[in-house]
Short mmCIF file of C-alpha atoms in Angstrom, two decimals:
data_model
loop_
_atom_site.label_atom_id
_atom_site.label_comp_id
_atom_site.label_asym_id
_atom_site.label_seq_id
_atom_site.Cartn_x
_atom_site.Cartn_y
_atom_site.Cartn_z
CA UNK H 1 -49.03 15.11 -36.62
CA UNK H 2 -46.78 12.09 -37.28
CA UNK H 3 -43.92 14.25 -38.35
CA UNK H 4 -44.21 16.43 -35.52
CA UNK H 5 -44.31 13.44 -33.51
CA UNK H 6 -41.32 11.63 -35.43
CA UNK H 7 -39.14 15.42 -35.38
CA UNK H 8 -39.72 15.69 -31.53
CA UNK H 9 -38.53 11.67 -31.15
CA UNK H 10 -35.45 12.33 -33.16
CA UNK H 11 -34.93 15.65 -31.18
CA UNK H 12 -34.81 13.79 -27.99
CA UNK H 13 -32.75 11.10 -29.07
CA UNK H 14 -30.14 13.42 -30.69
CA UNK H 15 -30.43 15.17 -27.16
CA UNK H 16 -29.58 11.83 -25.83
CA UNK H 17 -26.77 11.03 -28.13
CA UNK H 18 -25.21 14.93 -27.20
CA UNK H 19 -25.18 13.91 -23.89
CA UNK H 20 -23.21 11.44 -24.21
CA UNK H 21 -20.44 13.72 -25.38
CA UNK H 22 -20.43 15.44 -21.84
CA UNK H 23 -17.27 14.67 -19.73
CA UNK H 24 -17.29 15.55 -16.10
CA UNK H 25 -13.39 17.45 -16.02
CA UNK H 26 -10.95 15.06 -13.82
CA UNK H 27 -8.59 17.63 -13.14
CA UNK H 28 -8.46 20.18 -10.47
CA UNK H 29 -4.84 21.04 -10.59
CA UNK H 30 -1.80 23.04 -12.36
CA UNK H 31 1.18 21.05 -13.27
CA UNK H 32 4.41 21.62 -13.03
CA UNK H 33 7.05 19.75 -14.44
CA UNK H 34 9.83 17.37 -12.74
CA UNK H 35 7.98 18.02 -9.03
CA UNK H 36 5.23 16.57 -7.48
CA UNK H 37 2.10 18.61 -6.91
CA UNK H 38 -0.02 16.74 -5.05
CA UNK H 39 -1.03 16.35 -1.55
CA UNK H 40 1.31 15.77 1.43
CA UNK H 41 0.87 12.40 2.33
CA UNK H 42 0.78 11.25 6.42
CA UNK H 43 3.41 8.80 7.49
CA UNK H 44 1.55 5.64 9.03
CA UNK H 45 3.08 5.47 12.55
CA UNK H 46 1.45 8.57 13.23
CA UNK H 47 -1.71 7.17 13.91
CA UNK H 48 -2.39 5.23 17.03
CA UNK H 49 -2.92 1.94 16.97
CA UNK H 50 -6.71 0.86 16.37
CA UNK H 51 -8.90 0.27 19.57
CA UNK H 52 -9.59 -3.48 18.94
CA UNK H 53 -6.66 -5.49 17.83
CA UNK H 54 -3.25 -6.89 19.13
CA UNK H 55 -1.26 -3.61 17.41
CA UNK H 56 0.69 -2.26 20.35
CA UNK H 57 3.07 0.62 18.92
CA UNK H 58 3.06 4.38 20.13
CA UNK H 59 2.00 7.29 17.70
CA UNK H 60 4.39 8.72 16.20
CA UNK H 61 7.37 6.54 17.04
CA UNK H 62 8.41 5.03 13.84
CA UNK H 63 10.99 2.03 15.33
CA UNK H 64 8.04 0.84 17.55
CA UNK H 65 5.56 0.79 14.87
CA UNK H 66 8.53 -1.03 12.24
CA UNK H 67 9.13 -3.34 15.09
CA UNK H 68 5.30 -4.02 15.02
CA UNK H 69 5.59 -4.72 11.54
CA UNK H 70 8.27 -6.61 11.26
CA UNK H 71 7.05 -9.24 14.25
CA UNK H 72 4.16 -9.23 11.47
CA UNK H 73 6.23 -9.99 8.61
CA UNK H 74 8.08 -12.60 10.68
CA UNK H 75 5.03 -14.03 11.02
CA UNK H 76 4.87 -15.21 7.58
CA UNK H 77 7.57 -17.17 7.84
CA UNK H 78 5.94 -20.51 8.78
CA UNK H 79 9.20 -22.01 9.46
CA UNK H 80 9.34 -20.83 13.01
CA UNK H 81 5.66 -21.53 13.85
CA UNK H 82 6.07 -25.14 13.50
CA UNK H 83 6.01 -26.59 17.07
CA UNK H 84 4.95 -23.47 18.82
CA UNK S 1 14.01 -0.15 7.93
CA UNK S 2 14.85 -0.94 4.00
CA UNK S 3 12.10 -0.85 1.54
CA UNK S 4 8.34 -2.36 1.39
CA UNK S 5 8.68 -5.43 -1.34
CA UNK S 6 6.64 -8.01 -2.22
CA UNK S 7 8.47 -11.36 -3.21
CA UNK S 8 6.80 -14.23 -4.50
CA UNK S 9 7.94 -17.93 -4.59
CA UNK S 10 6.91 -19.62 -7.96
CA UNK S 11 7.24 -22.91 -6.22
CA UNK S 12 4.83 -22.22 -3.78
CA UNK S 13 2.03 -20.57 -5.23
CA UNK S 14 -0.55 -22.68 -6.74
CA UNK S 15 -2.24 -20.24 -8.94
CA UNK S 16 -5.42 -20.32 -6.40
CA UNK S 17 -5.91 -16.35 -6.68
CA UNK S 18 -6.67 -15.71 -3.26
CA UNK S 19 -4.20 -12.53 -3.30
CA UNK S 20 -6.31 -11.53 -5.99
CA UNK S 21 -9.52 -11.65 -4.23
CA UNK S 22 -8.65 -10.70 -1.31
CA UNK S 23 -7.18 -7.47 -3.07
CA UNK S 24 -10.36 -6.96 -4.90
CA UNK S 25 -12.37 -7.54 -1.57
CA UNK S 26 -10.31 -5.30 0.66
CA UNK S 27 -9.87 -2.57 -1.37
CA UNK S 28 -13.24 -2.98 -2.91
CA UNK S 29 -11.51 -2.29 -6.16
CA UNK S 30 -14.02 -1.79 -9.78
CA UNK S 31 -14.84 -4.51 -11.90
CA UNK S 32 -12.66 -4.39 -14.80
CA UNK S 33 -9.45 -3.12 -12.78
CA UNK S 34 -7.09 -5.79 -11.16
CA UNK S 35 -4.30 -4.53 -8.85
CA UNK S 36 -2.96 -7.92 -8.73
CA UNK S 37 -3.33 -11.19 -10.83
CA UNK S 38 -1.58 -14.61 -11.13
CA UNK S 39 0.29 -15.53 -14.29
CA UNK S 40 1.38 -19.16 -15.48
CA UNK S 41 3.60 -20.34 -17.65
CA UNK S 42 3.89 -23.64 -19.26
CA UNK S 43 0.25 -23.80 -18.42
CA UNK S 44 -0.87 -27.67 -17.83
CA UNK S 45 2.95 -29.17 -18.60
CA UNK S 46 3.46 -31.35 -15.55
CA UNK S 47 6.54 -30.47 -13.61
CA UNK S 48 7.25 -27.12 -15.29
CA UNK S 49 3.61 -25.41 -14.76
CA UNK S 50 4.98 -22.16 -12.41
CA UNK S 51 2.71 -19.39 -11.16
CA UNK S 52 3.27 -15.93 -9.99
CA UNK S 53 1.41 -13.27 -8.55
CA UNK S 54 2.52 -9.82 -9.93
CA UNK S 55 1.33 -6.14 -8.40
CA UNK S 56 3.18 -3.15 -8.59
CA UNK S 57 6.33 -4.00 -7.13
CA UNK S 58 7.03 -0.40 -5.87
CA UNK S 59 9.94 0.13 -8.06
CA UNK S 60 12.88 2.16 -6.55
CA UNK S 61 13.52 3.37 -9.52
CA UNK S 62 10.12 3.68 -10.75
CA UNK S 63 9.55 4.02 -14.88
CA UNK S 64 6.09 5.00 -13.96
CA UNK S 65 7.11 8.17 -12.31
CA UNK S 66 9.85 9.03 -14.63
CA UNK S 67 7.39 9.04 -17.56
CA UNK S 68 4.43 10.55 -15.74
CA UNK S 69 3.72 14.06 -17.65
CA UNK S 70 2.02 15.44 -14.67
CA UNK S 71 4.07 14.16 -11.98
CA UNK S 72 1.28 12.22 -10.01
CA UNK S 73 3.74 9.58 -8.58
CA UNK S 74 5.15 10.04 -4.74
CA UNK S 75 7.49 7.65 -2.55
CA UNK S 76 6.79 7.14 0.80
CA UNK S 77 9.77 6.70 3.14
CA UNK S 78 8.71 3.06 3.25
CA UNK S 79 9.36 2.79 -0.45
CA UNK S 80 5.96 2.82 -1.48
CA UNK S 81 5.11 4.06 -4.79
CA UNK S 82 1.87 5.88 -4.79
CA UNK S 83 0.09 8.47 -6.93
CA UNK S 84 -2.25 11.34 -6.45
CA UNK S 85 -5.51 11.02 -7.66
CA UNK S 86 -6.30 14.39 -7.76
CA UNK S 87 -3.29 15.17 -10.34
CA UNK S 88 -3.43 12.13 -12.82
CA UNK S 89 -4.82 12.56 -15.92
CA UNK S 90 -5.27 8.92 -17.41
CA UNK S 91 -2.70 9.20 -20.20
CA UNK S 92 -1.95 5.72 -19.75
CA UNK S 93 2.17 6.55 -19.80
CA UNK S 94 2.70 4.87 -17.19
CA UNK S 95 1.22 1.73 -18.17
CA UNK S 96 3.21 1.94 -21.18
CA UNK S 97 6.51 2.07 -19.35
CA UNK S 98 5.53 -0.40 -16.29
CA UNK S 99 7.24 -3.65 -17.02
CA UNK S 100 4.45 -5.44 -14.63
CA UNK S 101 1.97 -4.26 -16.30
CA UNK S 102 0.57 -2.47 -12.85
CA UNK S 103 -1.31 0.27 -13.72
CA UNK S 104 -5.29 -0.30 -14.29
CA UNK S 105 -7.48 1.93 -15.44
CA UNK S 106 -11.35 2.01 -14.58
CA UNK S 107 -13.89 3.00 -17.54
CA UNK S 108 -15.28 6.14 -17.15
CA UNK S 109 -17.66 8.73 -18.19
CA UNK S 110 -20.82 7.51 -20.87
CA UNK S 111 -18.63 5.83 -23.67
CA UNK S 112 -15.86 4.10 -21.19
CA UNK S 113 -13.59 6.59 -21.23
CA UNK S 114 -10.06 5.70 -19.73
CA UNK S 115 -10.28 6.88 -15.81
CA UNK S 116 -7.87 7.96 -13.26
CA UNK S 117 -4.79 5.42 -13.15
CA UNK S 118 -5.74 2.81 -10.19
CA UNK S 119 -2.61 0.51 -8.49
CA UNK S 120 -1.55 -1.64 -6.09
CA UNK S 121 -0.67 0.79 -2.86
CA UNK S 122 0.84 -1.84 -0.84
CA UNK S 123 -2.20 -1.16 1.18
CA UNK S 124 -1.38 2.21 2.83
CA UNK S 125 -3.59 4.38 0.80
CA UNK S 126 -2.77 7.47 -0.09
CA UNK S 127 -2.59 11.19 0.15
CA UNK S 128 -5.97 11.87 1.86
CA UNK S 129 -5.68 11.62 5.47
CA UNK S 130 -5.19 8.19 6.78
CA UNK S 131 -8.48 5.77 7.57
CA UNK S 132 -10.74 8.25 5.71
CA UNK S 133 -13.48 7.66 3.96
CA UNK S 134 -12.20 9.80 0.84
CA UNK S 135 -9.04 7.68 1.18
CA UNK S 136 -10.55 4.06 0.70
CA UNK S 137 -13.00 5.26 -2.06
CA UNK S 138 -9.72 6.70 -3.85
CA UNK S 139 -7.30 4.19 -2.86
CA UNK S 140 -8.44 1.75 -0.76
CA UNK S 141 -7.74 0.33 2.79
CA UNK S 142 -4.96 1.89 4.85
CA UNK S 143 -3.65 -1.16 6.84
CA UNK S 144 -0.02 -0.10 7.29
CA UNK S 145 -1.29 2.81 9.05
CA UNK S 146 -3.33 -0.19 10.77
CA UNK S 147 0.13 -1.45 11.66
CA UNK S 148 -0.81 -4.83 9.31
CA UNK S 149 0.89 -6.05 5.68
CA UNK S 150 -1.13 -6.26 2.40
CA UNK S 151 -4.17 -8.57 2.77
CA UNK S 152 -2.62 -10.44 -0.50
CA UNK S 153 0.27 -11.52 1.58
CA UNK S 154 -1.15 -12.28 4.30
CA UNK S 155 -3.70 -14.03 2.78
CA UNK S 156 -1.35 -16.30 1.26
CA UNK S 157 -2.65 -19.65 1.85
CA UNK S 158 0.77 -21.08 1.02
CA UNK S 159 2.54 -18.47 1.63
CA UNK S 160 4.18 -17.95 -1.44
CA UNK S 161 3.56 -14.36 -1.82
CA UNK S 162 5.46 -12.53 1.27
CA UNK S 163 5.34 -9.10 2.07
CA UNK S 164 6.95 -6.39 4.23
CA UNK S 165 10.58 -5.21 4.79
CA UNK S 166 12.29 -6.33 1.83
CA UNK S 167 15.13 -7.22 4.67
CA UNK S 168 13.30 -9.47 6.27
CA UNK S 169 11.39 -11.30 3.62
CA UNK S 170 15.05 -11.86 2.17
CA UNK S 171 15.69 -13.67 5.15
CA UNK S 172 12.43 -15.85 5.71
CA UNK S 173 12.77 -16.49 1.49
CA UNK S 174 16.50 -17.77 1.61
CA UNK S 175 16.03 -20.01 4.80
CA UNK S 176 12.69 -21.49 3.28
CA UNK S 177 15.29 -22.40 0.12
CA UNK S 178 17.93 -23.57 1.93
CA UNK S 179 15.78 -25.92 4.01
CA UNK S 180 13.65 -27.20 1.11
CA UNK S 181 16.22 -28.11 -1.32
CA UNK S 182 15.60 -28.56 -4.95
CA UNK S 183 13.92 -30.80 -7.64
CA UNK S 184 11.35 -33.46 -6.25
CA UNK S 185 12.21 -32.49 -2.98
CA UNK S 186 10.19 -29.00 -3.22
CA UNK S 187 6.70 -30.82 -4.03
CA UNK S 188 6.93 -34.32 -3.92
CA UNK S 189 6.87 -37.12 -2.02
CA UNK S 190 10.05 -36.29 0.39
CA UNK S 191 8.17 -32.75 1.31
CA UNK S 192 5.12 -34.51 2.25
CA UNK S 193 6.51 -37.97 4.35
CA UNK S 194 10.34 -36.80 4.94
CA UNK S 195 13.11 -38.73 3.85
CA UNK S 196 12.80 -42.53 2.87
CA UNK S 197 13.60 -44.77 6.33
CA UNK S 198 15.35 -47.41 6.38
CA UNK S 199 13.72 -50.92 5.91
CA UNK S 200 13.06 -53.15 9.16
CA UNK S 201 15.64 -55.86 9.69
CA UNK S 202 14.58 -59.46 8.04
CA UNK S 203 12.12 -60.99 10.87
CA UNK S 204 11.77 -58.03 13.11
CA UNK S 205 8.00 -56.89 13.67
CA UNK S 206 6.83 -53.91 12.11
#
């Protein structure tokens, strides 16, 4: 009874230990070489601006939406918020 | 518009890892994976301790996508380096050939198997449509398509880590230089009460 017992234990934990070994597969594509395969990738300024927020640009019009971003970067620059 | 840089002043930061957190936060990036960290050198030396904050720094001529077997890596027109999830395979080339050290890669599977290669994005994403939920859990938060900078740099309590046009942060980074001057002057006592005045005449009230 106790080897029965002590076969179906080590059964069990070798099916443990196997399944371990499984590996989901992280790949869904073909490759080929020197090009890039993957999605096409959306350009930002063609979203609108988010409904809450100061963001004032128009979809799809990249010069308003860099001039919205570079009032933000300009922002960082401390030097010309002193005093305002 | 030129290209999306980061630039960071190693006389300004103060190695208080807020770009890193607020990475980790807004991206909601895995434990064990760090888009961003601070380095220091001369670590404790008085005077000559300098820290820098180092991400993917969106190469223009990227090593990471020259070496990458499958071809995962992309450029935006904003000169953002990204990858495709979808594609990578977690060699760990590019990591090899990165000179920042940029690439991360998560444990997976039941023994901690290397993952998917995980970067910095300069916060716009990536090739899943923009604000999606399959796009933050892949990449993270969009905010350029929010019309905002990385949450690192603008985070920046000191502002020592800048981001955006790499025009523009050229600009605000050489005026901040040319106003600060050099040596003492940078941290010490001149920054932080101006210039010595000069002393009150002999028997004049103060």
């Amino acid at each position: 009874m106790s080897a029965r017992v002590m076969v179906a234990v080590a059964a069990a934990l070798a099916c443990a230990a196997l399944a371990g070994c499984g590996e989901r597969p992280q790949s869904e594509a073909t490759y080929k070489q020197g090009k890039y395969q993957g999605k096409p990738d959306t350009r930002p300024w063609d979203n609108a601006p988010l409904a809450y927020g100061n963001n004032k640009w128009t979809k799809g019009d990249k010069r308003s939406w860099e001039d919205e971003l570079k009032g933000r970067t300009l922002n960082q620059n401390e030097n010309t918020r002193i005093g305002q | 518009m030129a290209r999306m840089k980061f630039l960071c002043d190693a006389e300004r930061c103060i190695e208080c890892n807020g770009c890193v957190t607020a990475c980790k936060n807004e991206n909601e990036v895995p434990w064990g994976v760090n888009r961003r960290r601070v380095v220091t050198i001369n670590d404790g030396v008085i005077g000559a301790e300098k820290s820098i904050s180092v991400a993917c720094m969106h190469c223009s001529d990227a090593p990471c996508m020259a070496v990458c077997p499958v071809d995962c890596f992309y450029r935006t027109e904003d000169g953002v380096v990204l990858h495709d999830k979808d594609l990578c395979i977690g060699c760990g080339y590019c990591f090899y050939a990165c000179p920042f050290g940029a690439p991360q890669f998560p444990q997976a599977g039941a023994f901690g198997l290397r993952g998917k290669m995980d970067k910095c994005t300069f916060c716009s994403g990536g090739p899943e449509p923009d604000g999606s939920e399959a796009e933050f859990k892949k990449y993270g938060r969009n905010r350029l398509a929010e019309g905002k900078l990385p949450a690192c740099a603008e985070m920046c309590s000191t502002k020592a880590l800048l981001g955006g046009d790499g025009d523009v942060i050229a600009d605000i980074y050489r005026q901040r230089v040319t106003v600060r001057g050099k040596g003492s002057e940078v941290w010490g006592w001149g920054t932080a009460y101006g210039p010595p005045q000069a002393k009150p005449a002999a028997g004049s009230k103060s």
